[in-house]
Coordinates of C-alpha atoms in Angstrom, one line a residue:
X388 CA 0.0 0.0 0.0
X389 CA 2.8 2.3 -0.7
X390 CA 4.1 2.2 3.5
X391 CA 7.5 1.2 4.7
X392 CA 7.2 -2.5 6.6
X393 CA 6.9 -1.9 10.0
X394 CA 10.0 -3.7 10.9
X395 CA 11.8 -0.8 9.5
X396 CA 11.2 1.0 12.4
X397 CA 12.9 -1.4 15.2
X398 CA 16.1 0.0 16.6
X399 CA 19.3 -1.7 15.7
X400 CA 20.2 -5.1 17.4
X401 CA 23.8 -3.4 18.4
X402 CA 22.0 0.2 18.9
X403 CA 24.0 2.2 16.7
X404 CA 22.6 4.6 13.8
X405 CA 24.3 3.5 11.0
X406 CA 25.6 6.0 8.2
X407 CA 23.0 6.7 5.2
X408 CA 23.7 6.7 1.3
X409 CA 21.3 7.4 -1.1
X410 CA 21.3 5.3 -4.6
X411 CA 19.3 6.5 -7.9
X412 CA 18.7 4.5 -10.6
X413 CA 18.5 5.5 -14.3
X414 CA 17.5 2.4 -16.1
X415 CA 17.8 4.1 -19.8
X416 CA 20.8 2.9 -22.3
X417 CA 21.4 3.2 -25.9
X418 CA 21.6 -0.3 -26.5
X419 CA 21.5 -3.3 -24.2
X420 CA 24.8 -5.1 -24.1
X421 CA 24.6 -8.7 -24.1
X422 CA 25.8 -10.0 -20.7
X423 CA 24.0 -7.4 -19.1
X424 CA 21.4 -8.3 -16.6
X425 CA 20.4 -4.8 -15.2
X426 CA 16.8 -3.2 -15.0
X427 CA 17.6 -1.3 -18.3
X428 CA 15.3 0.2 -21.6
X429 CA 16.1 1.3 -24.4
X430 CA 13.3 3.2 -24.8
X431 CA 13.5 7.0 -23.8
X432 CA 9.8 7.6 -24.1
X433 CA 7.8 5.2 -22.3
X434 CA 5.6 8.2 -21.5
X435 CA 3.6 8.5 -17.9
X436 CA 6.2 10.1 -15.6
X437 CA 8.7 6.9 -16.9
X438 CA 10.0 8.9 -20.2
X439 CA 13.7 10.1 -20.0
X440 CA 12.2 13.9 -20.3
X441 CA 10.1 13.7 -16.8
X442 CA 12.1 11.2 -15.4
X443 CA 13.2 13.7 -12.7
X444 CA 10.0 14.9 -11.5
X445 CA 9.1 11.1 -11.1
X446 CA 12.3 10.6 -9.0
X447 CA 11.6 13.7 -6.9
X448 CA 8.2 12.4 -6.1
X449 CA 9.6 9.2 -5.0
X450 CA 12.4 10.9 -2.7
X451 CA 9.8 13.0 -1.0
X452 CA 7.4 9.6 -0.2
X453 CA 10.6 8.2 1.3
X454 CA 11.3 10.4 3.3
X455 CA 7.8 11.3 4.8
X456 CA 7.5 7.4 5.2
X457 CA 10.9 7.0 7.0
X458 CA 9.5 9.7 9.5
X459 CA 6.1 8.1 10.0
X460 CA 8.3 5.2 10.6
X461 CA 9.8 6.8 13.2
X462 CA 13.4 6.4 11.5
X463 CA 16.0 8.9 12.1
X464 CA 16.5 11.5 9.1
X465 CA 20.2 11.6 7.9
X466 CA 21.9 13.5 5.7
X467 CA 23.9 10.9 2.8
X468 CA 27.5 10.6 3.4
X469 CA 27.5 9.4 -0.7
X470 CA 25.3 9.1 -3.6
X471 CA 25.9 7.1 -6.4
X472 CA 23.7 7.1 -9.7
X473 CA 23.9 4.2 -11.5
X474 CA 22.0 2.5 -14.3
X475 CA 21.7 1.9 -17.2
X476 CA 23.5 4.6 -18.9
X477 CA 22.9 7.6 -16.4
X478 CA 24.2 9.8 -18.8
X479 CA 21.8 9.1 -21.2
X480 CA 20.2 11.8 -19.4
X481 CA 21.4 15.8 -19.6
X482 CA 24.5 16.6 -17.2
X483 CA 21.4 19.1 -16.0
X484 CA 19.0 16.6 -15.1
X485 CA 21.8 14.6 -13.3
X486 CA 22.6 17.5 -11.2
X487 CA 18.8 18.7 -10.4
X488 CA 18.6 15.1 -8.7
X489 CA 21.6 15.5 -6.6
X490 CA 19.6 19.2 -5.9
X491 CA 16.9 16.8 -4.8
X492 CA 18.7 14.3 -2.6
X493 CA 19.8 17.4 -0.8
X494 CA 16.8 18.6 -0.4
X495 CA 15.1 15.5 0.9
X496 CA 18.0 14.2 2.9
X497 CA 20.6 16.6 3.0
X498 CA 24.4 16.2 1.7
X499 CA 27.2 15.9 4.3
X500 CA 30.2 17.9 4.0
X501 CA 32.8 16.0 1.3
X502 CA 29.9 13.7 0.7
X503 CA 30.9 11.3 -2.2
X504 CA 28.8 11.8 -5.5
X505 CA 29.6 9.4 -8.2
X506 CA 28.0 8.9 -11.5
X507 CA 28.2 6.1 -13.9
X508 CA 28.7 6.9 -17.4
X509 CA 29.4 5.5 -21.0
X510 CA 32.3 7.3 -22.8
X511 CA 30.4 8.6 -26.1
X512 CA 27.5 10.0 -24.0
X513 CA 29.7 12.6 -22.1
X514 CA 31.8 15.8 -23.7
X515 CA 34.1 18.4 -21.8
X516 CA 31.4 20.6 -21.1
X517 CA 28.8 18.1 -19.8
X518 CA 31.3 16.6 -17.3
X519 CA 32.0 20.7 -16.2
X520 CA 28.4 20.8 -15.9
X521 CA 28.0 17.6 -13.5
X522 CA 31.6 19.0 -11.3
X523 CA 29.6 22.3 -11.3
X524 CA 26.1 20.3 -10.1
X525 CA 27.9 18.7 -6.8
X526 CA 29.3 15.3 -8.5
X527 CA 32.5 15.0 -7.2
X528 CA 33.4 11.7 -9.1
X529 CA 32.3 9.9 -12.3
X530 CA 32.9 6.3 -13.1
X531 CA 33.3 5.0 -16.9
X532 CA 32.1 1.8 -18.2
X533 CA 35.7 0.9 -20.5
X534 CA 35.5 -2.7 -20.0
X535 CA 38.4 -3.2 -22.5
X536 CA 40.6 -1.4 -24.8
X537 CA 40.7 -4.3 -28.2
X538 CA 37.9 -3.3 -30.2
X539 CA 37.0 -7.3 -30.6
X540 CA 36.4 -7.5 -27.3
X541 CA 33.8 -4.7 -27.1
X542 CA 31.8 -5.9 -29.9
X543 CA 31.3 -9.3 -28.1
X544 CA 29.9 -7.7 -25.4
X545 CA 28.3 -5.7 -27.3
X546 CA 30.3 -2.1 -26.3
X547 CA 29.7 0.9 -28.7
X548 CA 32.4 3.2 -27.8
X549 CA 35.5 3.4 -29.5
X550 CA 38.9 2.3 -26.8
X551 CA 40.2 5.7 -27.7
X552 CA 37.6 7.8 -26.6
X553 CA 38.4 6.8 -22.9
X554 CA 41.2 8.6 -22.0
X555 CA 39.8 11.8 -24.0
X556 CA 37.1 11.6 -21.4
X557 CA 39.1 10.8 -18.4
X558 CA 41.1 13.5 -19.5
X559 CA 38.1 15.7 -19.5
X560 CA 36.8 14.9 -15.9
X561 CA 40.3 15.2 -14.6
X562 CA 40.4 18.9 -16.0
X563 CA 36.3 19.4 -13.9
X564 CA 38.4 18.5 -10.7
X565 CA 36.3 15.1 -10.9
X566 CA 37.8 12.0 -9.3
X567 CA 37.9 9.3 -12.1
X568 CA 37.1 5.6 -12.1
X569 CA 37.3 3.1 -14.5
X570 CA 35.5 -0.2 -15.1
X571 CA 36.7 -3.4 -16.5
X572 CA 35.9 -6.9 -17.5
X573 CA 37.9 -9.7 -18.2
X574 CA 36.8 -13.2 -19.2
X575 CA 35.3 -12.6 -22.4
X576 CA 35.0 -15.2 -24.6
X577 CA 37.1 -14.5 -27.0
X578 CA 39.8 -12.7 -25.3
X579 CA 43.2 -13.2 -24.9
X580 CA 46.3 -13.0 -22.2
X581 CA 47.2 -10.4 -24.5
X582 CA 44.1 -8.8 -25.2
X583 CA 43.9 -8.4 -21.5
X584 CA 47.3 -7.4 -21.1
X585 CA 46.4 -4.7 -23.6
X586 CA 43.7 -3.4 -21.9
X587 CA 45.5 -2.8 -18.2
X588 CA 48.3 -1.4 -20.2
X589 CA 45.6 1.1 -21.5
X590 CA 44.1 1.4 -18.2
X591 CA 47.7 2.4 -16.9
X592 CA 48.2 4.8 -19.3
X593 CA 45.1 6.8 -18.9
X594 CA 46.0 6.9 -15.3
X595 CA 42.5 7.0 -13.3
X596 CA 42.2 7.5 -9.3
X597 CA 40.4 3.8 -9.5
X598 CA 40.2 1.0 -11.5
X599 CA 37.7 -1.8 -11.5
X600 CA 38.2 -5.1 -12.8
X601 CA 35.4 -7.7 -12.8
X602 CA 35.3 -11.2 -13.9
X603 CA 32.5 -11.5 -16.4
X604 CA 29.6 -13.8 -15.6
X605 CA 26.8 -14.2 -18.1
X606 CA 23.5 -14.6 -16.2
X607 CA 21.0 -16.7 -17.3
X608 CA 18.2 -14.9 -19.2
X609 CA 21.0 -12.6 -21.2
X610 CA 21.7 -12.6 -24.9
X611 CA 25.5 -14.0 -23.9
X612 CA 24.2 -17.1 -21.8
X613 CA 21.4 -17.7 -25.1
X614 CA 24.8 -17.6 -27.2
X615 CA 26.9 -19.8 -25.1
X616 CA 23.6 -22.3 -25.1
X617 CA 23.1 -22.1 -28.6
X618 CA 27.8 -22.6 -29.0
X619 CA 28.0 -19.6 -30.8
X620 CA 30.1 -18.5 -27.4
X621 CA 32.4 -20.3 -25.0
X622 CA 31.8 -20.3 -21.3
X623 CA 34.2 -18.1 -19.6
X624 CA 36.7 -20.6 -17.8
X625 CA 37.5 -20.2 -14.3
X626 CA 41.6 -20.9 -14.7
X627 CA 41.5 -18.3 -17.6
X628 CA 40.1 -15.4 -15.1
X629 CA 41.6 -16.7 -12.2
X630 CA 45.4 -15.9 -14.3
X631 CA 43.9 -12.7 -15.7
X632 CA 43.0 -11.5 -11.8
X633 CA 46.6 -11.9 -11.4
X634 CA 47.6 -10.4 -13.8
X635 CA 45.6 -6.8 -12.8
X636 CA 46.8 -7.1 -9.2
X637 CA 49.9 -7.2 -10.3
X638 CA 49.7 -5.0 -13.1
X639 CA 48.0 -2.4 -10.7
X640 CA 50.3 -2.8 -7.5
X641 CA 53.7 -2.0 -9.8
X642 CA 52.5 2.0 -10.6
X643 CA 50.8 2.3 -7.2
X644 CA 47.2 1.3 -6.8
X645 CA 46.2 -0.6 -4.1
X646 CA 43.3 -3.3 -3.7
X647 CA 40.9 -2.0 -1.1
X648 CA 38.2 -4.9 -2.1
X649 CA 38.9 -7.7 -4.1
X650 CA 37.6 -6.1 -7.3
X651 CA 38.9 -2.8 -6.7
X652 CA 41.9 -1.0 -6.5
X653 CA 42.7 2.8 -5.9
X654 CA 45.6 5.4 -5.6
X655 CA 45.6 6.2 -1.7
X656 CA 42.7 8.4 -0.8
X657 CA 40.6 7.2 -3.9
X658 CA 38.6 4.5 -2.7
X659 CA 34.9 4.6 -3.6
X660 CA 33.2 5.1 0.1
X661 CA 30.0 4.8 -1.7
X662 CA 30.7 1.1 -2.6
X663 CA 32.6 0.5 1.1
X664 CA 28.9 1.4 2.4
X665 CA 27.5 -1.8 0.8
X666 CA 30.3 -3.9 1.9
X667 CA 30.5 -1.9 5.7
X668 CA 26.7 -2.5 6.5
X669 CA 25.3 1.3 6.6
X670 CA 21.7 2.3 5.7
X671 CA 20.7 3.1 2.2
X672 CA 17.5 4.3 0.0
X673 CA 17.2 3.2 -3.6
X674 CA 15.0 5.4 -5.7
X675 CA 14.2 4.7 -9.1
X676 CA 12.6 1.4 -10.9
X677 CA 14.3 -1.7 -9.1
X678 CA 16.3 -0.1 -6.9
X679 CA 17.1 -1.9 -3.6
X680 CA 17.2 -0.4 -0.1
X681 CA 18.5 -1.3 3.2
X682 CA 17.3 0.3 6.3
X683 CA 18.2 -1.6 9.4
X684 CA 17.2 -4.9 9.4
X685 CA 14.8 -4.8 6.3
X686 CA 15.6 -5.0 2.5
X687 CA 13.2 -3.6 0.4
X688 CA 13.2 -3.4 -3.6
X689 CA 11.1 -0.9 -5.7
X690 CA 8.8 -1.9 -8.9
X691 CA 11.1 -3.1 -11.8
X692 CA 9.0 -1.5 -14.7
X693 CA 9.3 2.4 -15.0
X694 CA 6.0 2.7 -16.4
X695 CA 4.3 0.8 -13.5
X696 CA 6.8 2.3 -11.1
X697 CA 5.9 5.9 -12.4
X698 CA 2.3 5.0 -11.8
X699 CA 2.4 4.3 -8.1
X700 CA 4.7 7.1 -7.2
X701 CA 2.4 9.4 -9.3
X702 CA -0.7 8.1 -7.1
X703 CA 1.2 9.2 -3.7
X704 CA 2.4 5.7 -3.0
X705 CA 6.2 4.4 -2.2
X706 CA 6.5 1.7 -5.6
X707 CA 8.2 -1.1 -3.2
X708 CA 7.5 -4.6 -4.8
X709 CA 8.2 -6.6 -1.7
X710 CA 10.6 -6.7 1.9
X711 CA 12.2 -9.0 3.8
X712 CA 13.6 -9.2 7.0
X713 CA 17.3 -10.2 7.5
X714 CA 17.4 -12.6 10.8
X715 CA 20.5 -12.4 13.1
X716 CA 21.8 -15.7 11.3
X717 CA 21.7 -13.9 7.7
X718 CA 23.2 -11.2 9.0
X719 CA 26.1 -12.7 10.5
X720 CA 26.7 -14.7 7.0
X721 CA 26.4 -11.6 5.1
X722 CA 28.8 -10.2 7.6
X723 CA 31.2 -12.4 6.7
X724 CA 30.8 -12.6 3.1
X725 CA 31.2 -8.6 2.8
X726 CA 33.8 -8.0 5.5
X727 CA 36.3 -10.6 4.3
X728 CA 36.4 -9.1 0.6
X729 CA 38.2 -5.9 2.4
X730 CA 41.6 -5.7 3.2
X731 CA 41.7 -4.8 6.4
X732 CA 39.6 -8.5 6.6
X733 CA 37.7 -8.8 9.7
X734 CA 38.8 -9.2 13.6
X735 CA 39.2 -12.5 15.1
X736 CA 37.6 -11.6 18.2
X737 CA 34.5 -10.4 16.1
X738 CA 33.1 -13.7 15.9
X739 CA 30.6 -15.4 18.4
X740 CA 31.4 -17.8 20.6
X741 CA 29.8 -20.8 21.4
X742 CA 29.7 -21.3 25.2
X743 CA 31.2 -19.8 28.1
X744 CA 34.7 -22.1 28.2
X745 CA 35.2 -20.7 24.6
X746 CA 37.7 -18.0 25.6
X747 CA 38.1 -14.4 26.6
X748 CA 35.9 -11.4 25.5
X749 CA 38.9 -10.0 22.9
X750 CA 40.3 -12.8 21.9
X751 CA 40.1 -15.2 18.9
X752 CA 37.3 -17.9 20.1
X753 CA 38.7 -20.8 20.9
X754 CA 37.1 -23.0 18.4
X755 CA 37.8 -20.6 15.7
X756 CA 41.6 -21.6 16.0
X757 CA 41.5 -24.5 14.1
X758 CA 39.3 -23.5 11.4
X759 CA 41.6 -20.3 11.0
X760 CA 45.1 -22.4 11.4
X761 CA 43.9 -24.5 8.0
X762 CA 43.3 -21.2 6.0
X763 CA 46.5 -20.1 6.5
X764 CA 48.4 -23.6 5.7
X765 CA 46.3 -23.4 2.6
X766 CA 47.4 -20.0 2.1
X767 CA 44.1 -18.4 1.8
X768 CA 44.6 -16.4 4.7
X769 CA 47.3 -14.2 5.9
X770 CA 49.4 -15.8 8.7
X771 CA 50.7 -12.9 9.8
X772 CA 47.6 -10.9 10.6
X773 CA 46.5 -14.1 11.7
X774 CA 48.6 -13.8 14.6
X775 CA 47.5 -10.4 14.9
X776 CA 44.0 -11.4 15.3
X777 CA 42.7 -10.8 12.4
X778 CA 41.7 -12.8 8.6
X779 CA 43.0 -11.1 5.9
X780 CA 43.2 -12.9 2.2
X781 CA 46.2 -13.7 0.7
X782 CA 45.9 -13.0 -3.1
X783 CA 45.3 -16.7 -3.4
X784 CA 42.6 -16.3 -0.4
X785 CA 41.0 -13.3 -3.2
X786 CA 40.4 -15.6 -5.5
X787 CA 38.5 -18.3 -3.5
X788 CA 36.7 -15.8 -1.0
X789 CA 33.7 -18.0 -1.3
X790 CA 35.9 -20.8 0.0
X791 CA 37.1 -18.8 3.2
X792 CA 33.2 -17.5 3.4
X793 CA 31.8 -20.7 3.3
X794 CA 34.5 -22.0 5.7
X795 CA 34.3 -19.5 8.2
X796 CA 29.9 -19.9 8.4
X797 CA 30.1 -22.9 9.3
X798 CA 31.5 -21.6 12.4
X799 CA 28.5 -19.0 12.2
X800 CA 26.6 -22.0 11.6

């Protein structure tokens, strides 16, 4: 009926207010790449609030319902440490409009001082004067969908910008005083050692605060996983991305980034605190068709279809699909899963214990030791900081995180 669940309102089990971000979707693109599995249209004029031209006003209208049901909810208004818009291709829509809706997130919510305000964005949908435009709106950052820099590569997946235009337009945001990311993929079918090698070197060159590199994996439902059914396309093979991870850490490391999450690396100073609120548990609201929020213990997720989405908002009513509410045991696997992906891994002493002889409050629970012991002769976790008290992955541990997950919740368990 358009209402936050009521569970949204309970105070936190550990009683602390958790930071807030604030997520907009823009599910528009130009064309619809083939591994992608994202809510996104390629139509611009749906019409009824869900057309890229009233887009906006829909999104303000959504923002404003949130935050009048947060307060009859009785949750704590706080202004967003970050704000990232994502898509689709956000800058399918003018640098103008982007900025009006970081106008409206500060409205609604409010803005911290240095709060983080990233866009995505596709390389031929951005100029010099746009990205001035989005610096001059409040963005502080900008994040570009490269993927790779061998022109064989981006037509399997489907890429319509040309590898050179990406350092024109890094180039470009540098000059705004925007921090610069860029986005990779490896695994393509099709690709190389030396097509990869080729695109870090690229990557390198252009010389971005932050670089992400992700292994591709073609959902079902995609035109990739339809091609790979039909053999027209290999299966991306899990030794061939497992060398190609190596290669961009290492790659990366030699001219000074460092991994701050295993798919991410940054110059010091550069990390993307909009993504470490994901991975560090704080509060977010997700406006747009699809979008997902967290508050407290509760998940909630929005409408997928814009036009149906537009509809409910444009009848006064929040367009959340469905909820669920994350019990103490989900949490605590979740906790796990996200905190080991970070460097600084997770504290020893974090985890329960499981009866009164199992040690001291502080220390690594006893029962833990074993469990922790093999990790390290396998060489997924760090022995050092093991010692220290704390799991940290070796780059070996990177690579089979679900491993150390998996073997660290059955402790949870």
């Amino acid at each position: 009926m358009g209402e936050l669940p009521a569970e949204v309102g309970a105070p936190a089990p550990d009683g602390r207010l958790r930071p807030f971000s604030v997520y907009l979707h823009v599910p528009y693109c130009r064309v619809r790449c083939g591994y992608c599995d994202f809510n996104t249209y390629t139509n611009l004029t749906m019409g009824d609030g869900a057309s890229a031209s009233d887009y906006v006003s829909t999104l303000a209208g959504e923002l404003r319902l949130a935050r009048a049901r947060m307060e009859e909810a009785g949750l704590p208004i706080r202004p967003a440490e970050t704000v990232f818009v994502g898509g689709g291709t956000p800058t399918m829509l003018p640098p103008e409009d982007l900025s009006r809706m970081i106008g409206l997130v500060r409205e609604t919510f409010g803005l911290v001082d240095g709060a983080e305000v990233t866009t995505e964005a596709n390389p031929e949908t951005v100029d010099e004067r746009g990205l001035a435009t989005l610096a001059e709106g409040g963005f502080t950052r900008v994040s570009f969908g490269m993927q790779s820099a061998v022109p064989h590569v981006l037509r399997t997946l489907d890429r319509t910008h040309r590898p050179e235009r990406v350092p024109q337009v890094v180039e470009w945001a540098r000059r705004a005083g925007l921090s610069q990311s860029v986005d990779l993929i490896y695994g393509t079918p099709g690709e190389s050692m030396e097509d990869w090698a080729r695109s870090l070197d690229a990557a390198i060159e252009i010389g971005p605060d932050h670089v992400s590199a992700y292994a591709l994996v073609i959902e079902e439902g995609t035109k990739m996983w339809t091609q790979v059914r039909h053999g027209e396309l290999p299966m991306p093979e899990d030794d061939d991305e497992a060398t190609k991870y190596e290669m961009a850490d290492a790659a990366l490391a030699a001219v000074g980034y460092e991994w701050y999450e295993i798919s991410n690396w940054a110059r010091p100073g550069f990390e993307c605190r909009h993504n470490e609120a994901y991975w560090r548990d704080w509060d977010w609201w997700g406006a747009g068709p699809g979008a997902h929020s967290h508050l407290g213990d509760v998940r909630t997720w929005n409408t997928k279809h814009p036009v149906a989405w537009a509809a409910q908002i444009g009848q006064g009513r929040l367009a959340v699909a469905g909820h669920e509410v994350i019990d103490a045991e989900s949490r605590e696997l979740e906790r796990v899963m996200l905190g080991i992906r970070l460097r600084e891994g997770m504290k020893l002493a974090s985890f329960p214990r499981v009866g009164e002889d199992d040690g001291e409050p502080g220390r690594t629970p006893r029962h833990l030791v074993p469990v922790v012991a093999q990790l390290v002769a396998d060489g997924l976790l760090d022995g050092a900081a093991a010692a220290a008290g704390r799991a940290v992955l070796t780059l070996r541990g990177r690579l089979m995180a679900d491993t150390v997950t998996r073997a660290l919740a059955r402790i949870v368990d």
